[in-house]
Structures are given as C-alpha cells and as structure tokens.
Tab-separated table of N, CA and C in Angstrom:
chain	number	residue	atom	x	y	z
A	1	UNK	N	20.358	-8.039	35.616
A	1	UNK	CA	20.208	-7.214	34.440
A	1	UNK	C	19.701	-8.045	33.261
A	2	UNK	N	20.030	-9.534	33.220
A	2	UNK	CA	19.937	-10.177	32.234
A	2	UNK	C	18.557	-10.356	32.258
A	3	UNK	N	18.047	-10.773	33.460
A	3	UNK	CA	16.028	-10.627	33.662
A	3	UNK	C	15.607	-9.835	33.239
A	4	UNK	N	16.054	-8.962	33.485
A	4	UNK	CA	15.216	-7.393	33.004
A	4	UNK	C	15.133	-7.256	31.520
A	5	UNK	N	16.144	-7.713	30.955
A	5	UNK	CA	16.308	-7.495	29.620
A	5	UNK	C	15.088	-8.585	29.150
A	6	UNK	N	15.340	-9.847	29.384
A	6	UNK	CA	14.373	-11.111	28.997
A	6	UNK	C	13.004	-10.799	29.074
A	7	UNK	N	12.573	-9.900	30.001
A	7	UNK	CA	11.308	-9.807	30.503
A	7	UNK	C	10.651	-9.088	29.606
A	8	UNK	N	11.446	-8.124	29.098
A	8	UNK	CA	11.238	-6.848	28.247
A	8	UNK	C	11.183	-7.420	26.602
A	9	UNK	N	11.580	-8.610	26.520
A	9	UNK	CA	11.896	-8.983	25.065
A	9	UNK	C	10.218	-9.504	24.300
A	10	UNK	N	10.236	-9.384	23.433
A	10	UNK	CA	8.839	-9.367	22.607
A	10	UNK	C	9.150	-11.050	22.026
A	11	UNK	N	8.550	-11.900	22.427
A	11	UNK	CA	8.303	-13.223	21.274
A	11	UNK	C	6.631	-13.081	20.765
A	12	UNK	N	7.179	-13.247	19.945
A	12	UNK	CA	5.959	-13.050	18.911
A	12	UNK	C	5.775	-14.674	18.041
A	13	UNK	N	4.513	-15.447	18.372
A	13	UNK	CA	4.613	-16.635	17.698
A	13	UNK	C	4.761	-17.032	16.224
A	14	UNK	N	5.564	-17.960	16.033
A	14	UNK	CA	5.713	-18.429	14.622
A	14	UNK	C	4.835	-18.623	14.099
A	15	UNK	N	3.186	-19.309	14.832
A	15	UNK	CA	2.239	-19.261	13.730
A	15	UNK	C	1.571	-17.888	13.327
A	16	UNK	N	1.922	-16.821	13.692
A	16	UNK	CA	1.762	-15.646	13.506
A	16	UNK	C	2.394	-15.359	11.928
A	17	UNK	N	3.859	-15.136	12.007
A	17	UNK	CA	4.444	-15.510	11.005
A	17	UNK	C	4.282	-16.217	9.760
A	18	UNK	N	4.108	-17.990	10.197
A	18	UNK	CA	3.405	-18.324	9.002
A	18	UNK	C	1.838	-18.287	8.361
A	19	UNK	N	1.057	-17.588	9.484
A	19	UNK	CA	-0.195	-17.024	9.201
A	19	UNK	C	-0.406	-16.078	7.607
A	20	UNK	N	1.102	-15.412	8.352
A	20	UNK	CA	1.127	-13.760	7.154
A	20	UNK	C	2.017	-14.123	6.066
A	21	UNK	N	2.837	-15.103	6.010
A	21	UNK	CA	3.288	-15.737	4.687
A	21	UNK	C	2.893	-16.310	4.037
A	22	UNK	N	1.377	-17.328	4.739
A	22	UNK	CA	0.339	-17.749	3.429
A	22	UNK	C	-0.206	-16.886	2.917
A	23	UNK	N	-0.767	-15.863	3.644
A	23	UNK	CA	-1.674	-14.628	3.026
A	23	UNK	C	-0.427	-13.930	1.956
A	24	UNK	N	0.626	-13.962	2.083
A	24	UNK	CA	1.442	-13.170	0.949
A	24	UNK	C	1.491	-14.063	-0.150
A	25	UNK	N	1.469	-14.965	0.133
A	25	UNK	CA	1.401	-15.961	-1.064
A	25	UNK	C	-0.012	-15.422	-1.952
A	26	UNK	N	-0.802	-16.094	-1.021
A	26	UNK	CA	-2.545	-16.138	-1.345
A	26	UNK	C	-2.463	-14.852	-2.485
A	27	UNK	N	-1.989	-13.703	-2.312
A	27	UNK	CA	-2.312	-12.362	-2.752
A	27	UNK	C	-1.069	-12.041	-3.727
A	28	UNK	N	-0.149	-12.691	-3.809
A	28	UNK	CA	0.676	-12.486	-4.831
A	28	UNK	C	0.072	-13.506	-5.791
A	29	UNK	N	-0.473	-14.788	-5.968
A	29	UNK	CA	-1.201	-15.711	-6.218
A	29	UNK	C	-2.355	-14.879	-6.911
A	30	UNK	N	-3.113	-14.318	-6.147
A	30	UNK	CA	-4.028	-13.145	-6.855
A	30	UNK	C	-3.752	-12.803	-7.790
A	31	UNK	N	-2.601	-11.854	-7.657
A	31	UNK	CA	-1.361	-10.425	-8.483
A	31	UNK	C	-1.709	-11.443	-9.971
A	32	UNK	N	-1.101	-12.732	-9.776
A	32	UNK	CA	-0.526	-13.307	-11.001
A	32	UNK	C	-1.737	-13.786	-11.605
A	33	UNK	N	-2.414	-14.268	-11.256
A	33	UNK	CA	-3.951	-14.555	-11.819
A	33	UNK	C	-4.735	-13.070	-12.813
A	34	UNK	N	-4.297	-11.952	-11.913
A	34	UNK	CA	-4.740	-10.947	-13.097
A	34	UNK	C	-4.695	-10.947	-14.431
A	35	UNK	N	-3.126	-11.083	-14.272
A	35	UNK	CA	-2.203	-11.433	-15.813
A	35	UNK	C	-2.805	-12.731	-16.272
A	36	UNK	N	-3.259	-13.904	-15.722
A	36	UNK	CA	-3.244	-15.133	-16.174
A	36	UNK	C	-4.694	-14.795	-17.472
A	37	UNK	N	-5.654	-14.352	-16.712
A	37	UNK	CA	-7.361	-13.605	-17.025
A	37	UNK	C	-7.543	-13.129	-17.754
A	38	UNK	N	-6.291	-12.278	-17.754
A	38	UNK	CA	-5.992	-11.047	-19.019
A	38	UNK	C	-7.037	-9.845	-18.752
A	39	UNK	N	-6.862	-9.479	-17.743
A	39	UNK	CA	-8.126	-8.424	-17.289
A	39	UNK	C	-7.354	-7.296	-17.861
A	40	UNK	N	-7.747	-6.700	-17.771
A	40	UNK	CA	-7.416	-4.767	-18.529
A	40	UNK	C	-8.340	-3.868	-18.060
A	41	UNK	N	-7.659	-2.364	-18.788
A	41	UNK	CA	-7.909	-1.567	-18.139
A	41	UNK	C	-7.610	-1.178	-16.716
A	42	UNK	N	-8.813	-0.398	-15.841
A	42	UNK	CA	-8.845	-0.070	-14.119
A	42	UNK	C	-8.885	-0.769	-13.648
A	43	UNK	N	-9.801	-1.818	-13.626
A	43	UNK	CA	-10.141	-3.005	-12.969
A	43	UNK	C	-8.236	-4.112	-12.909
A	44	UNK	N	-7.540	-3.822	-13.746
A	44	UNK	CA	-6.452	-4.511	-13.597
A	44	UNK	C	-5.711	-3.909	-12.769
A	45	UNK	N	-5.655	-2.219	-12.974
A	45	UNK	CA	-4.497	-1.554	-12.077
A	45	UNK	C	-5.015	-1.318	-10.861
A	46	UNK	N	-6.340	-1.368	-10.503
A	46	UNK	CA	-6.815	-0.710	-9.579
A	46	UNK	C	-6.875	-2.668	-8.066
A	47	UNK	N	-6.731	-3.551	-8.951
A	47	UNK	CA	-6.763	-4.830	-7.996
A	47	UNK	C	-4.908	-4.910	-8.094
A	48	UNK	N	-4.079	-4.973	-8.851
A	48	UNK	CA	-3.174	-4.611	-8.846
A	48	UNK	C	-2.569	-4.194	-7.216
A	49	UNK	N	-2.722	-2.465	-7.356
A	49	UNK	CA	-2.611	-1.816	-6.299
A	49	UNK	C	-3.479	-1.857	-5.226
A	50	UNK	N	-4.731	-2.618	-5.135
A	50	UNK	CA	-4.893	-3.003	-3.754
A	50	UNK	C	-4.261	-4.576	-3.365
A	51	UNK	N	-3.617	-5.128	-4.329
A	51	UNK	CA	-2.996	-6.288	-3.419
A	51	UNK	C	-1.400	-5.660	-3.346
A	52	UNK	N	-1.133	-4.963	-3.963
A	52	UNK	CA	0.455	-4.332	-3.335
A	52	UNK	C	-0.174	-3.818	-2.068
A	53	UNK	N	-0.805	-2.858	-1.765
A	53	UNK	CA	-1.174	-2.000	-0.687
A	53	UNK	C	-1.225	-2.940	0.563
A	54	UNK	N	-1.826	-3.971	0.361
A	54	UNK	CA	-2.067	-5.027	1.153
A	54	UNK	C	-1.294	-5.896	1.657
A	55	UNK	N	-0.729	-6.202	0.520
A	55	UNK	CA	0.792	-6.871	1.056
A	55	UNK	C	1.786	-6.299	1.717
A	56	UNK	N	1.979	-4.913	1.057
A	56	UNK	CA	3.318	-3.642	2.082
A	56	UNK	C	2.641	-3.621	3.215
A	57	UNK	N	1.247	-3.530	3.776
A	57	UNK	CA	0.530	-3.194	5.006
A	57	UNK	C	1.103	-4.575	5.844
A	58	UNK	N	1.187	-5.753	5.544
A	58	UNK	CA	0.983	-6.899	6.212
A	58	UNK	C	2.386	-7.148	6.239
A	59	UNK	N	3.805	-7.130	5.337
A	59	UNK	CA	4.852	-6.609	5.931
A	59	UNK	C	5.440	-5.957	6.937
A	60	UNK	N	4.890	-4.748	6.658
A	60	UNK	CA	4.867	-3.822	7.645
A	60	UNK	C	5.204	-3.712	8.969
A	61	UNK	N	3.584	-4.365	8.869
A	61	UNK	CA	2.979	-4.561	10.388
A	61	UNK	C	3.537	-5.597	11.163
A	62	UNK	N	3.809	-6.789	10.592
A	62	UNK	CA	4.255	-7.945	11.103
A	62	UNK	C	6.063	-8.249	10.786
A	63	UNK	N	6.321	-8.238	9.632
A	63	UNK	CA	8.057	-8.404	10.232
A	63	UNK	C	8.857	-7.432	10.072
A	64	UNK	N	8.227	-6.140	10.368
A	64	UNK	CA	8.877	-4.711	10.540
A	64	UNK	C	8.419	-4.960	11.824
A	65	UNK	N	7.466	-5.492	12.659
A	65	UNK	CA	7.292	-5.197	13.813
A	65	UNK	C	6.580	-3.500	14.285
A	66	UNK	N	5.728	-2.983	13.075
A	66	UNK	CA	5.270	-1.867	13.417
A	66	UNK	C	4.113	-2.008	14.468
A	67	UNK	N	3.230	-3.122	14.222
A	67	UNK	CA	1.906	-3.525	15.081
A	67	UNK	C	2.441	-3.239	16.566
A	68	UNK	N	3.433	-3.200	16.340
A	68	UNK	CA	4.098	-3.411	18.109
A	68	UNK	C	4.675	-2.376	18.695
A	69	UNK	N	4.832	-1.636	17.529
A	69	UNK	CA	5.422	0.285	17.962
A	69	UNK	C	4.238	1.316	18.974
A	70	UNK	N	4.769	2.356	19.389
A	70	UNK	CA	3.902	2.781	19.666
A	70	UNK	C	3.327	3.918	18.595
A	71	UNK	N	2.512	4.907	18.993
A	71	UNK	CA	1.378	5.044	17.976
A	71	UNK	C	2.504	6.231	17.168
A	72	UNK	N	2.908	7.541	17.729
A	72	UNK	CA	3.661	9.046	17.547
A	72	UNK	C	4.999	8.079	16.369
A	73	UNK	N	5.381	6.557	16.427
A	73	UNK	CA	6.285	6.152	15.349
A	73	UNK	C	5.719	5.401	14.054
A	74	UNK	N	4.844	5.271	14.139
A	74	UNK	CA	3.220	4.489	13.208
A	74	UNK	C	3.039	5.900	12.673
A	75	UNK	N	2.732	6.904	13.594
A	75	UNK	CA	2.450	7.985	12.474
A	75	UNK	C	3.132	8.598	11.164
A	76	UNK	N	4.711	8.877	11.961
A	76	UNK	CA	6.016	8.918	11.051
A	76	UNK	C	6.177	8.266	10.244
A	77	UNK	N	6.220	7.286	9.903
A	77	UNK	CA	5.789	6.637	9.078
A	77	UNK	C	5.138	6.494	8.165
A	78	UNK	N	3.557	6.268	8.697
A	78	UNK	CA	3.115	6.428	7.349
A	78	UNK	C	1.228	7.523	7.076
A	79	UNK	N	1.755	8.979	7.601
A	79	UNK	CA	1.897	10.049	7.309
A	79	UNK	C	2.207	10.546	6.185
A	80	UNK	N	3.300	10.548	6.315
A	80	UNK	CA	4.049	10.984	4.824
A	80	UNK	C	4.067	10.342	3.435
A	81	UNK	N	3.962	9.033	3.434
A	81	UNK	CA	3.254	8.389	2.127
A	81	UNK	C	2.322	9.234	1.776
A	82	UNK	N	1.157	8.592	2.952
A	82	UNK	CA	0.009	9.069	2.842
A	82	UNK	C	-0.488	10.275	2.259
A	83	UNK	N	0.030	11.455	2.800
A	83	UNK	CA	0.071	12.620	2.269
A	83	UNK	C	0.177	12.753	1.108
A	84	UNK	N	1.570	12.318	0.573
A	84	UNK	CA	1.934	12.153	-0.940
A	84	UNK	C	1.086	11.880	-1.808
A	85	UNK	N	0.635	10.926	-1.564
A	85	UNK	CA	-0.505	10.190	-2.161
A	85	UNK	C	-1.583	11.013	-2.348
A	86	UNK	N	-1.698	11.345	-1.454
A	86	UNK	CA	-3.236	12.789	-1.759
A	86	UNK	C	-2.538	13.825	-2.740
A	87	UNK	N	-1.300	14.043	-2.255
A	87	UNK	CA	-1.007	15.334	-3.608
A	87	UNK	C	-0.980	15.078	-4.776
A	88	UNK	N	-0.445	13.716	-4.842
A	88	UNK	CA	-0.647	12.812	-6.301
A	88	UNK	C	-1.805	13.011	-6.743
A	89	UNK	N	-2.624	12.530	-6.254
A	89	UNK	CA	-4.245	12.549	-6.640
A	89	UNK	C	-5.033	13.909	-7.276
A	90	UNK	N	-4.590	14.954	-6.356
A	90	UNK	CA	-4.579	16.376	-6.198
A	90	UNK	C	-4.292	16.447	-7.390
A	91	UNK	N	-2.494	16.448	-8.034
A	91	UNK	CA	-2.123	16.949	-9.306
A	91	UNK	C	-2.513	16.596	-10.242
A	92	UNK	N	-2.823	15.124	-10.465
A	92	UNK	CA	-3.727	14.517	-11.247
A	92	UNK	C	-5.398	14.793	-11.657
A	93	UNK	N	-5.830	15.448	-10.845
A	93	UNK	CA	-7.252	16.065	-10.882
A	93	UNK	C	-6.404	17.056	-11.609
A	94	UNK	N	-6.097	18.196	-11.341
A	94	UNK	CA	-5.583	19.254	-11.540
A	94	UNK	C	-5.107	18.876	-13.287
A	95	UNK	N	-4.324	17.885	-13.646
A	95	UNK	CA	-3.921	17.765	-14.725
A	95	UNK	C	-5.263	17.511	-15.705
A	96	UNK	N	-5.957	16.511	-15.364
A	96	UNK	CA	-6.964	16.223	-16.286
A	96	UNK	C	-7.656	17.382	-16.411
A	97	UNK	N	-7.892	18.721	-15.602
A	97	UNK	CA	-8.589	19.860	-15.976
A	97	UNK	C	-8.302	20.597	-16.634
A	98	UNK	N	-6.968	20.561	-16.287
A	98	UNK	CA	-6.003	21.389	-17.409
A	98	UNK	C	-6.212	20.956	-18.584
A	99	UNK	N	-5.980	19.784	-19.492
A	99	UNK	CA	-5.504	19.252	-20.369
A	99	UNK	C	-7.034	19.267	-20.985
A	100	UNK	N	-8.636	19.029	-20.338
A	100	UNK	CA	-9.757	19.484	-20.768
A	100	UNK	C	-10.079	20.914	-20.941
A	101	UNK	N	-9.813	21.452	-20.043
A	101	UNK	CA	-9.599	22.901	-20.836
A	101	UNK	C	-8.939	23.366	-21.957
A	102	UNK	N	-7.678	23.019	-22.127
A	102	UNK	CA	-6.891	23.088	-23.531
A	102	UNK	C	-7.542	22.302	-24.929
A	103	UNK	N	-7.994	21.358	-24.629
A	103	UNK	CA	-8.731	20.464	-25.712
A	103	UNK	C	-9.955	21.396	-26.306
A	104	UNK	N	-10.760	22.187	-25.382
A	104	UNK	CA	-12.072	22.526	-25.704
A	104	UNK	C	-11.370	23.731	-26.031
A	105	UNK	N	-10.528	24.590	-25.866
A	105	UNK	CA	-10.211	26.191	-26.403
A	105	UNK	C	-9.812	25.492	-28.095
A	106	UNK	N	-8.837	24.284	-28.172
A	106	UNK	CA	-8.213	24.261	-29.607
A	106	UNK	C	-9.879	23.527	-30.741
A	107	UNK	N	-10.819	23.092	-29.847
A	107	UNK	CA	-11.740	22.805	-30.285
A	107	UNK	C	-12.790	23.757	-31.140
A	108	UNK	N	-12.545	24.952	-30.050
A	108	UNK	CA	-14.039	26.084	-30.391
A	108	UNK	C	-12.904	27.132	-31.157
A	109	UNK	N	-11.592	26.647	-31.482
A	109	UNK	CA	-10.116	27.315	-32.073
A	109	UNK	C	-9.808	29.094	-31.749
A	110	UNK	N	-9.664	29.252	-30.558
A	110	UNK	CA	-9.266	30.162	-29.984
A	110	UNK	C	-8.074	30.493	-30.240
C-alpha cells in the first residue's frame, strides 16, 4: 500500500520553485520601481495590476499546485473571478454613461 501511495506522489523540483521566487521578486522589484519613477496616472495602475495579475497567476499555479489539477477544478476557480471582473467592467461602462448623460442634460439645463 505504501508503493502505491509513493508512486502516486507528485515531486515537483526545487529549481522549479526557486525559478518562480526569483520571478516574484523580479516583479515585485518592478511594483516598487513604479513608485521609485513616480509614474502616474493609467500607465501606473494599469502596470500595477498587470504585475499583481502576474504574480497571483504564478502563485497559483506553482505553490497552490493548480498547474497540476485537472482542468473541471482550474475552471472553478478561476471562472468566477473572471466573470466578476467582466461585470466590473460592464458596471463601469455603464457608470461612465450614466454620469455623461447627466452632465450634458444639467449642461443644455433641463
């Protein structure tokens, strides 16, 4: 029983590991350089959130051990962010139309 179990067990190499802990460095290293630059505006939030995105992805995948799931628990996952994220986007369109429509009625003073 004890074979069976061993056989079945996942080692996954350490330079794997420290592969994806330089890259978290490297990119938090990034993160802080924004601030260092003093960049502003989109261009700050928008590199910002692609090195979070990047970093939760490479977490994830590697010492959550998702890379190694099969696919129907990868979906569960992250599905439902995902989704969110579009409705976010969604309401946010939706808001800026709103809030341009209201501007131009108190404009032409309806």
């Amino acid at each position: 029983m004890q074979a069976t179990a061993r056989a079945t067990e996942q080692a996954h190499p350490i330079r794997l590991y420290l592969v994806v802990w330089a890259w978290l460095f490297v990119l938090s290293a990034c993160s802080y350089l924004i601030d260092y630059l003093h960049l502003q505006g989109g261009l700050r939030w928008s590199l910002i959130l692609l090195f979070m995105i990047v970093k939760a992805g490479l977490i994830v995948a590697v010492f959550m051990h998702l890379a190694w799931e099969r696919v129907a628990l990868i979906y569960v996952i992250l599905i439902p962010p995902a989704a969110l994220l579009i409705f976010i986007a969604i309401m946010a369109i939706e808001a800026d139309y709103t809030l341009a429509t209201r501007v131009a009625q108190q404009v032409s003073g309806r």
